[in-house]
mmCIF file of C-alpha atoms in Angstrom:
data_model
loop_
_atom_site.group_PDB
_atom_site.id
_atom_site.type_symbol
_atom_site.label_atom_id
_atom_site.label_comp_id
_atom_site.label_asym_id
_atom_site.label_seq_id
_atom_site.Cartn_x
_atom_site.Cartn_y
_atom_site.Cartn_z
ATOM 1 C CA MET A 30 -6.340 0.920 7.279
ATOM 2 C CA ARG A 31 -9.464 2.116 5.481
ATOM 3 C CA ILE A 32 -8.872 3.206 1.890
ATOM 4 C CA LEU A 33 -11.226 5.512 0.002
ATOM 5 C CA ALA A 34 -11.617 6.015 -3.738
ATOM 6 C CA GLN A 35 -12.209 9.602 -4.884
ATOM 7 C CA PRO A 36 -13.201 9.811 -8.566
ATOM 8 C CA ALA A 37 -11.941 13.081 -10.029
ATOM 9 C CA ARG A 38 -11.398 13.075 -13.791
ATOM 10 C CA ARG A 39 -8.969 15.884 -14.530
ATOM 11 C CA SER A 40 -9.795 15.891 -18.243
ATOM 12 C CA ASP A 41 -13.052 17.517 -17.084
ATOM 13 C CA LYS A 42 -12.422 21.277 -17.038
ATOM 14 C CA THR A 43 -14.389 21.813 -13.825
ATOM 15 C CA VAL A 44 -12.531 19.066 -11.956
ATOM 16 C CA GLU A 45 -9.202 20.362 -13.195
ATOM 17 C CA LYS A 46 -9.995 23.878 -11.969
ATOM 18 C CA HIS A 47 -10.990 22.541 -8.555
ATOM 19 C CA TYR A 48 -7.807 20.472 -8.449
ATOM 20 C CA GLN A 49 -5.600 23.440 -9.282
ATOM 21 C CA ASP A 50 -7.442 25.732 -6.855
ATOM 22 C CA THR A 51 -7.413 23.525 -3.739
ATOM 23 C CA ILE A 52 -5.015 20.599 -4.237
ATOM 24 C CA ALA A 53 -2.161 21.935 -6.362
ATOM 25 C CA SER A 54 -2.540 25.258 -4.503
ATOM 26 C CA PRO A 55 -3.370 24.437 -0.858
ATOM 27 C CA VAL A 56 -6.134 26.461 0.774
ATOM 28 C CA VAL A 57 -5.067 29.296 3.103
ATOM 29 C CA PHE A 58 -7.151 28.979 6.269
ATOM 30 C CA ASP A 59 -7.139 32.641 7.287
ATOM 31 C CA GLN A 60 -8.639 33.638 3.940
ATOM 32 C CA HIS A 61 -11.766 31.647 4.824
ATOM 33 C CA ALA A 62 -11.903 32.018 8.593
ATOM 34 C CA ASP A 63 -15.326 33.646 8.296
ATOM 35 C CA LEU A 64 -16.777 30.354 6.983
ATOM 36 C CA LEU A 65 -14.876 27.960 9.248
ATOM 37 C CA ASP A 66 -16.269 27.313 12.713
ATOM 38 C CA ALA A 67 -13.824 27.951 15.535
ATOM 39 C CA ALA A 68 -13.235 24.267 16.370
ATOM 40 C CA THR A 69 -12.492 23.315 12.761
ATOM 41 C CA LEU A 70 -10.203 26.293 12.233
ATOM 42 C CA ASP A 71 -8.298 25.519 15.436
ATOM 43 C CA ALA A 72 -7.927 21.848 14.478
ATOM 44 C CA LEU A 73 -6.666 22.754 11.000
ATOM 45 C CA LYS A 74 -4.070 25.146 12.410
ATOM 46 C CA GLN A 75 -2.846 22.521 14.847
ATOM 47 C CA LEU A 76 -2.551 19.924 12.103
ATOM 48 C CA PHE A 77 -1.018 22.320 9.556
ATOM 49 C CA PRO A 78 1.111 24.938 11.369
ATOM 50 C CA ASP A 79 1.916 26.747 8.113
ATOM 51 C CA GLY A 80 -1.773 27.654 7.787
ATOM 52 C CA THR A 81 -2.499 25.849 4.516
ATOM 53 C CA ALA A 82 -3.682 22.412 3.403
ATOM 54 C CA PRO A 83 -4.931 20.652 0.267
ATOM 55 C CA MET A 84 -8.718 20.253 0.459
ATOM 56 C CA TRP A 85 -11.393 18.312 -1.372
ATOM 57 C CA GLY A 86 -15.045 17.533 -0.915
ATOM 58 C CA VAL A 87 -17.842 15.107 -1.712
ATOM 59 C CA MET A 88 -21.455 15.846 -2.625
ATOM 60 C CA PRO A 89 -24.163 14.073 -0.619
ATOM 61 C CA GLY A 90 -25.504 12.669 -3.888
ATOM 62 C CA LYS A 91 -29.054 12.151 -5.031
ATOM 63 C CA ASN A 92 -31.232 11.285 -2.030
ATOM 64 C CA GLY A 93 -28.045 11.138 0.064
ATOM 65 C CA ALA A 94 -26.624 8.225 -1.930
ATOM 66 C CA ASN A 95 -23.022 9.056 -0.955
ATOM 67 C CA LEU A 96 -23.663 9.508 2.760
ATOM 68 C CA PRO A 97 -23.104 5.868 3.831
ATOM 69 C CA GLU A 98 -19.629 5.938 2.261
ATOM 70 C CA ILE A 99 -18.871 9.471 3.485
ATOM 71 C CA ARG A 100 -19.575 8.378 7.063
ATOM 72 C CA LYS A 101 -16.828 5.778 6.750
ATOM 73 C CA MET A 102 -14.217 8.487 6.161
ATOM 74 C CA GLY A 103 -12.309 9.830 9.127
ATOM 75 C CA PRO A 104 -8.873 11.091 10.151
ATOM 76 C CA GLY A 105 -6.256 8.470 9.317
ATOM 77 C CA SER A 106 -8.151 7.078 6.320
ATOM 78 C CA TRP A 107 -6.180 6.953 3.084
ATOM 79 C CA VAL A 108 -7.753 8.308 -0.094
ATOM 80 C CA PHE A 109 -6.665 7.921 -3.699
ATOM 81 C CA PHE A 110 -7.841 10.052 -6.630
ATOM 82 C CA SER A 111 -8.713 8.391 -9.925
ATOM 83 C CA GLY A 112 -9.832 9.464 -13.344
ATOM 84 C CA ASP A 113 -9.236 8.878 -17.036
ATOM 85 C CA LYS A 114 -8.558 5.203 -16.303
ATOM 86 C CA ARG A 115 -5.686 5.910 -13.889
ATOM 87 C CA LEU A 116 -4.945 6.373 -10.194
ATOM 88 C CA TYR A 117 -2.874 9.529 -9.900
ATOM 89 C CA LEU A 118 -2.833 10.958 -6.356
ATOM 90 C CA GLY A 119 -3.149 9.788 -2.783
ATOM 91 C CA GLY A 120 -2.939 11.141 0.734
ATOM 92 C CA THR A 121 -4.066 10.763 4.326
ATOM 93 C CA VAL A 122 -7.310 12.325 5.530
ATOM 94 C CA ALA A 123 -6.229 14.701 8.290
ATOM 95 C CA LEU A 124 -9.618 16.224 9.160
ATOM 96 C CA THR A 125 -13.228 16.042 7.989
ATOM 97 C CA TRP A 126 -16.060 18.554 8.395
ATOM 98 C CA ARG A 127 -19.209 19.773 6.662
ATOM 99 C CA SER A 128 -19.478 23.283 5.228
ATOM 100 C CA PRO A 129 -21.794 24.008 2.280
ATOM 101 C CA GLN A 130 -20.812 27.668 2.487
ATOM 102 C CA LEU A 131 -17.054 27.124 2.219
ATOM 103 C CA ALA A 132 -17.479 24.443 -0.447
ATOM 104 C CA ALA A 133 -19.565 26.818 -2.557
ATOM 105 C CA ARG A 134 -16.957 29.540 -2.198
ATOM 106 C CA LEU A 135 -14.107 27.231 -3.209
ATOM 107 C CA TRP A 136 -15.849 25.175 -5.888
ATOM 108 C CA ASP A 137 -19.186 26.861 -6.642
ATOM 109 C CA THR A 138 -22.194 24.561 -7.239
ATOM 110 C CA ASP A 139 -23.275 22.169 -9.949
ATOM 111 C CA GLY A 140 -26.272 22.583 -12.269
ATOM 112 C CA ASP A 141 -28.619 21.347 -9.556
ATOM 113 C CA GLY A 142 -27.321 23.819 -7.008
ATOM 114 C CA GLU A 143 -25.457 21.169 -4.999
ATOM 115 C CA THR A 144 -21.919 21.570 -3.753
ATOM 116 C CA TRP A 145 -19.137 19.378 -2.383
ATOM 117 C CA GLU A 146 -20.035 20.147 1.213
ATOM 118 C CA TYR A 147 -18.549 17.093 2.976
ATOM 119 C CA MET A 148 -15.024 18.423 3.073
ATOM 120 C CA TYR A 149 -11.667 16.968 4.043
ATOM 121 C CA ALA A 150 -8.080 18.169 4.353
ATOM 122 C CA LEU A 151 -5.218 16.006 3.109
ATOM 123 C CA SER A 152 -1.724 15.452 4.472
ATOM 124 C CA GLY A 153 1.202 13.544 2.996
ATOM 125 C CA THR A 154 -0.045 13.728 -0.579
ATOM 126 C CA ARG A 155 1.907 11.807 -3.200
ATOM 127 C CA GLY A 156 1.488 11.255 -6.905
ATOM 128 C CA PHE A 157 1.568 8.016 -8.854
ATOM 129 C CA ASP A 158 0.450 6.673 -12.213
ATOM 130 C CA ILE A 159 -1.357 3.324 -11.976
ATOM 131 C CA PRO A 160 -3.632 2.084 -14.783
ATOM 132 C CA ILE A 161 -7.142 1.076 -13.691
ATOM 133 C CA GLU A 162 -6.435 -2.328 -15.259
ATOM 134 C CA GLU A 163 -4.114 -3.094 -12.338
ATOM 135 C CA VAL A 164 -6.905 -2.376 -9.854
ATOM 136 C CA ARG A 165 -9.340 -4.534 -11.825
ATOM 137 C CA ASP A 166 -6.891 -7.412 -11.832
ATOM 138 C CA LEU A 167 -6.024 -6.959 -8.166
ATOM 139 C CA LEU A 168 -9.628 -6.867 -6.925
ATOM 140 C CA ASP A 169 -10.966 -9.388 -9.449
ATOM 141 C CA TRP A 170 -13.269 -6.845 -11.081
ATOM 142 C CA LYS A 171 -14.921 -7.198 -14.462
ATOM 143 C CA PRO A 172 -12.790 -5.815 -17.336
ATOM 144 C CA THR A 173 -15.179 -2.898 -17.897
ATOM 145 C CA ARG A 174 -15.600 -1.786 -14.272
ATOM 146 C CA ASN A 175 -14.422 1.720 -13.330
ATOM 147 C CA ILE A 176 -14.429 3.825 -10.163
ATOM 148 C CA MET A 177 -17.537 5.931 -10.699
ATOM 149 C CA ARG A 178 -18.409 7.075 -7.164
ATOM 150 C CA PHE A 179 -16.849 7.895 -3.830
ATOM 151 C CA GLN A 180 -16.455 4.597 -2.002
ATOM 152 C CA ALA A 181 -14.630 2.976 0.886
ATOM 153 C CA PHE A 182 -12.629 -0.237 0.824
ATOM 154 C CA LYS A 183 -11.828 -2.290 3.893
ATOM 155 C CA ASP A 184 -10.579 -5.706 4.993
ATOM 156 C CA THR A 185 -9.044 -7.772 2.165
ATOM 157 C CA GLU A 186 -9.673 -5.213 -0.580
ATOM 158 C CA ALA A 187 -8.026 -2.480 1.499
ATOM 159 C CA ASP A 188 -5.048 -4.758 2.177
ATOM 160 C CA LEU A 189 -4.688 -5.511 -1.514
ATOM 161 C CA LEU A 190 -4.838 -1.827 -2.443
ATOM 162 C CA GLN A 191 -2.323 -1.029 0.287
ATOM 163 C CA SER A 192 0.066 -3.523 -1.288
ATOM 164 C CA LEU A 193 -0.501 -2.106 -4.793
ATOM 165 C CA LEU A 194 0.012 1.492 -3.677
ATOM 166 C CA THR A 195 2.973 0.552 -1.448
ATOM 167 C CA LEU A 196 1.365 2.229 1.535
ATOM 168 C CA GLU A 197 3.062 1.929 4.870
ATOM 169 C CA PRO A 198 0.957 1.247 7.964
ATOM 170 C CA ALA A 199 0.390 4.216 10.266
ATOM 171 C CA GLN A 200 2.953 4.561 13.017
ATOM 172 C CA THR A 201 0.999 4.151 16.245
ATOM 173 C CA VAL A 202 3.649 2.451 18.373
ATOM 174 C CA GLN A 203 7.022 3.464 19.751
ATOM 175 C CA PRO A 204 10.149 1.707 18.393
ATOM 176 C CA GLU A 205 10.439 -0.604 21.399
ATOM 177 C CA ASP A 206 6.906 -1.850 20.716
ATOM 178 C CA GLU A 207 7.425 -2.644 17.021
ATOM 179 C CA GLU A 208 8.129 -6.338 17.579
ATOM 180 C CA ALA A 209 4.952 -6.669 19.640
ATOM 181 C CA ALA A 210 3.006 -4.912 16.868
ATOM 182 C CA ALA A 211 4.400 -7.315 14.271
ATOM 183 C CA GLN A 212 3.513 -10.313 16.419
ATOM 184 C CA GLN A 213 -0.013 -8.952 16.866
ATOM 185 C CA ALA A 214 -0.397 -8.576 13.101
ATOM 186 C CA ILE A 215 0.596 -12.217 12.725
ATOM 187 C CA ALA A 216 -1.797 -13.364 15.431
ATOM 188 C CA ASP A 217 -4.692 -11.324 14.051
ATOM 189 C CA TYR A 218 -4.522 -12.705 10.503
ATOM 190 C CA THR A 219 -7.346 -15.169 9.894
ATOM 191 C CA GLY A 220 -8.137 -14.148 6.332
ATOM 192 C CA PRO A 221 -8.986 -16.439 3.447
ATOM 193 C CA LEU A 222 -6.180 -18.352 1.771
ATOM 194 C CA GLU A 223 -7.897 -19.423 -1.427
ATOM 195 C CA ARG A 224 -10.570 -17.082 -2.833
ATOM 196 C CA SER A 225 -8.535 -17.520 -5.956
ATOM 197 C CA ALA A 226 -4.861 -18.352 -6.254
ATOM 198 C CA GLU A 227 -3.770 -14.876 -7.306
ATOM 199 C CA ARG A 228 -5.955 -12.922 -4.871
ATOM 200 C CA ALA A 229 -4.973 -15.221 -1.995
ATOM 201 C CA HIS A 230 -1.307 -14.724 -2.787
ATOM 202 C CA ARG A 231 -1.692 -10.946 -2.880
ATOM 203 C CA GLY A 232 -3.827 -10.904 0.247
ATOM 204 C CA GLU A 233 -1.172 -12.850 2.132
ATOM 205 C CA GLN A 234 1.524 -10.586 0.697
ATOM 206 C CA ALA A 235 -0.125 -7.544 2.278
ATOM 207 C CA HIS A 236 -0.416 -9.258 5.661
ATOM 208 C CA LEU A 237 3.091 -10.690 5.435
ATOM 209 C CA LYS A 238 4.576 -7.303 4.620
ATOM 210 C CA ARG A 239 2.659 -5.661 7.446
ATOM 211 C CA ALA A 240 3.978 -8.293 9.882
ATOM 212 C CA LEU A 241 7.575 -8.138 8.674
ATOM 213 C CA LEU A 242 7.760 -4.386 8.066
ATOM 214 C CA PRO A 243 6.136 -2.295 10.823
ATOM 215 C CA GLY A 244 7.869 0.912 9.687
ATOM 216 C CA PRO A 245 8.472 2.899 6.483
ATOM 217 C CA THR A 246 11.875 1.279 5.872
ATOM 218 C CA GLY A 247 13.304 -2.190 6.328
ATOM 219 C CA GLU A 248 16.385 -4.329 5.804
ATOM 220 C CA CYS A 249 16.695 -6.822 2.980
ATOM 221 C CA ALA A 250 17.300 -10.248 4.520
ATOM 222 C CA LEU A 251 19.850 -11.118 1.844
ATOM 223 C CA CYS A 252 21.963 -8.054 1.009
ATOM 224 C CA GLY A 253 21.344 -6.250 4.310
ATOM 225 C CA ARG A 254 20.616 -2.867 2.704
ATOM 226 C CA THR A 255 18.093 -0.629 4.482
ATOM 227 C CA LEU A 256 15.544 0.499 1.907
ATOM 228 C CA PRO A 257 12.137 2.224 1.656
ATOM 229 C CA ALA A 258 9.147 -0.114 1.877
ATOM 230 C CA ALA A 259 8.406 0.319 -1.841
ATOM 231 C CA PHE A 260 11.622 -1.562 -2.684
ATOM 232 C CA LEU A 261 10.955 -4.538 -0.386
ATOM 233 C CA ILE A 262 8.569 -7.463 -0.657
ATOM 234 C CA ALA A 263 7.629 -10.283 1.687
ATOM 235 C CA ALA A 264 9.278 -13.154 -0.198
ATOM 236 C CA HIS A 265 8.305 -16.730 0.568
ATOM 237 C CA ILE A 266 11.355 -18.703 1.724
ATOM 238 C CA LYS A 267 9.689 -21.868 0.459
ATOM 239 C CA LYS A 268 7.713 -21.451 -2.760
ATOM 240 C CA ARG A 269 4.134 -20.681 -1.864
ATOM 241 C CA ALA A 270 2.781 -23.184 -4.383
ATOM 242 C CA ALA A 271 4.574 -25.961 -2.478
ATOM 243 C CA CYS A 272 3.353 -24.860 0.966
ATOM 244 C CA THR A 273 0.618 -26.583 2.923
ATOM 245 C CA ASP A 274 -2.177 -24.424 4.319
ATOM 246 C CA ASP A 275 -0.526 -24.545 7.744
ATOM 247 C CA GLU A 276 2.753 -23.372 6.227
ATOM 248 C CA LYS A 277 1.023 -20.534 4.384
ATOM 249 C CA ARG A 278 -0.371 -19.392 7.723
ATOM 250 C CA ASP A 279 3.021 -19.596 9.438
ATOM 251 C CA LEU A 280 3.498 -15.906 8.730
ATOM 252 C CA GLN A 281 6.217 -15.510 11.337
ATOM 253 C CA ASN A 282 8.562 -17.961 9.623
ATOM 254 C CA ILE A 283 7.514 -18.625 6.027
ATOM 255 C CA ALA A 284 8.716 -15.291 4.607
ATOM 256 C CA MET A 285 11.537 -12.761 4.696
ATOM 257 C CA LEU A 286 11.979 -9.237 3.407
ATOM 258 C CA ALA A 287 13.812 -9.267 0.071
ATOM 259 C CA CYS A 288 14.655 -6.248 -2.049
ATOM 260 C CA LEU A 289 13.530 -5.660 -5.608
ATOM 261 C CA LEU A 290 17.016 -4.460 -6.542
ATOM 262 C CA GLY A 291 18.135 -7.977 -7.444
ATOM 263 C CA CYS A 292 17.973 -10.138 -4.339
ATOM 264 C CA ASP A 293 14.391 -11.371 -4.687
ATOM 265 C CA GLY A 294 14.983 -12.469 -8.289
ATOM 266 C CA LEU A 295 18.271 -14.204 -7.499
ATOM 267 C CA TYR A 296 16.725 -16.148 -4.614
ATOM 268 C CA GLU A 297 13.566 -16.963 -6.553
ATOM 269 C CA ARG A 298 15.608 -18.345 -9.467
ATOM 270 C CA GLY A 299 17.977 -20.335 -7.287
ATOM 271 C CA PHE A 300 21.212 -18.387 -7.831
ATOM 272 C CA ILE A 301 21.580 -17.907 -4.073
ATOM 273 C CA THR A 302 20.328 -19.805 -1.042
ATOM 274 C CA VAL A 303 20.780 -19.801 2.730
ATOM 275 C CA THR A 304 22.635 -22.621 4.460
ATOM 276 C CA GLU A 305 21.857 -23.962 7.904
ATOM 277 C CA GLY A 306 23.176 -21.290 10.224
ATOM 278 C CA GLY A 307 22.437 -18.398 7.848
ATOM 279 C CA HIS A 308 25.415 -18.187 5.476
ATOM 280 C CA LEU A 309 24.571 -17.199 1.896
ATOM 281 C CA GLN A 310 25.598 -19.802 -0.660
ATOM 282 C CA VAL A 311 26.097 -18.813 -4.298
ATOM 283 C CA SER A 312 25.301 -21.108 -7.215
ATOM 284 C CA PRO A 313 28.297 -21.967 -9.407
ATOM 285 C CA LEU A 314 26.023 -21.248 -12.373
ATOM 286 C CA ALA A 315 25.975 -17.548 -11.473
ATOM 287 C CA ALA A 316 29.419 -17.171 -13.035
ATOM 288 C CA SER A 317 27.902 -17.835 -16.481
ATOM 289 C CA SER A 318 26.208 -14.416 -16.348
ATOM 290 C CA PRO A 319 28.680 -11.566 -15.734
ATOM 291 C CA ALA A 320 25.986 -9.132 -14.589
ATOM 292 C CA VAL A 321 24.566 -11.630 -12.084
ATOM 293 C CA ALA A 322 28.027 -12.502 -10.821
ATOM 294 C CA GLN A 323 28.882 -8.822 -10.427
ATOM 295 C CA HIS A 324 25.747 -8.121 -8.377
ATOM 296 C CA ILE A 325 26.483 -11.088 -6.126
ATOM 297 C CA ASN A 326 30.111 -10.020 -5.642
ATOM 298 C CA ASP A 327 29.070 -6.452 -4.831
ATOM 299 C CA HIS A 328 26.248 -7.167 -2.414
ATOM 300 C CA LEU A 329 25.966 -10.814 -1.370
ATOM 301 C CA ALA A 330 29.353 -12.547 -1.299
ATOM 302 C CA ASP A 331 30.421 -13.881 2.120
ATOM 303 C CA ARG A 332 27.315 -12.592 3.868
ATOM 304 C CA THR A 333 25.450 -14.196 6.759
ATOM 305 C CA THR A 334 21.801 -13.314 7.240
ATOM 306 C CA ALA A 335 20.265 -12.693 10.639
ATOM 307 C CA TRP A 336 16.932 -13.862 9.224
ATOM 308 C CA TRP A 337 17.944 -17.520 9.549
ATOM 309 C CA THR A 338 16.419 -19.151 12.637
ATOM 310 C CA PRO A 339 15.883 -22.787 13.626
ATOM 311 C CA GLU A 340 12.161 -22.285 13.033
ATOM 312 C CA ARG A 341 12.784 -21.116 9.453
ATOM 313 C CA GLU A 342 15.362 -23.784 8.675
ATOM 314 C CA GLN A 343 12.781 -26.250 7.337
ATOM 315 C CA TYR A 344 11.790 -23.673 4.695
ATOM 316 C CA PHE A 345 15.368 -22.734 3.791
ATOM 317 C CA ALA A 346 16.149 -26.478 3.548
ATOM 318 C CA TRP A 347 13.325 -26.899 1.048
ATOM 319 C CA HIS A 348 14.755 -24.041 -1.027
ATOM 320 C CA ARG A 349 18.217 -25.608 -1.021
ATOM 321 C CA ALA A 350 16.806 -28.956 -2.127
ATOM 322 C CA HIS A 351 14.261 -27.800 -4.714
ATOM 323 C CA THR A 352 15.196 -24.336 -6.023
ATOM 324 C CA PHE A 353 18.924 -23.762 -5.552
ATOM 325 C CA ARG A 354 21.007 -24.341 -8.661
ATOM 326 C CA SER A 355 23.752 -26.551 -7.343
ATOM 327 C CA ALA A 356 26.605 -27.812 -9.498
ATOM 328 C CA PRO A 357 25.467 -30.446 -12.000
ATOM 329 C CA ALA A 358 26.480 -34.016 -11.203
ATOM 330 C CA PRO A 359 29.630 -35.188 -13.036
#
């Protein structure tokens, strides 16, 4: 997945007007049919049967400075809008085209007579509120760096941003092919393990989640609840810090999906573990915290997980021996 950054500071009155005119209020195609070529108009109507879509555009920049990045944008790319030190909107690029005339009608021109002529229509827009500090930390940027121009991210940086924005991979396979797609994601991963400890961990997390979760929802390995992708993480069965490089690359077996509604924290802190065969075992120390005990009784007691396999047993065994809070010796 290619991810694009669209700077658009809404505290600027001009940007805010453009945002209200063509994002908050989607553009009606038929009102501008005179400036849309027949192929573009037909494609828009096929993609958006209701006849409207949010639209935005990018200037070519001085001496065409933005063109190399603009050429990287295409249908299926994911774009996020940023400004005032926050990421606030994202969506999928449904269609791209060039129209100085339509751009000038929608957004006028700047002081130099330029307009936002490299246009795109968005589908599946969603809002969020993410401080730029999180992006700096994620991508190992300098503390003062901001998103100042339209730019494309790919490879590891795109994977890291996908994880931060909880983006789901595009659905390009039928349900019966999902396992094959997951296996291919595992086989294809040859990325770096140790650019830095934190970036490596997050890079693996994105690849792990893509391998374990080929769709927009998934099942927690521990409580069995089916949840949206945003509430699931790829949790290491054996602590990552204790894994060898070969174990870190064993993406098929080293991790499981765990929910952020309690299960990941309980497993990480040793209040639950998985026995050989897949039965969930509860620490006797859980009873000392009524809230923890209640969550376990409601969602985890007497469960058996289908995520246990003989290949994963070595990792679950490590967790039982090194993380699980067993009863103290008499």
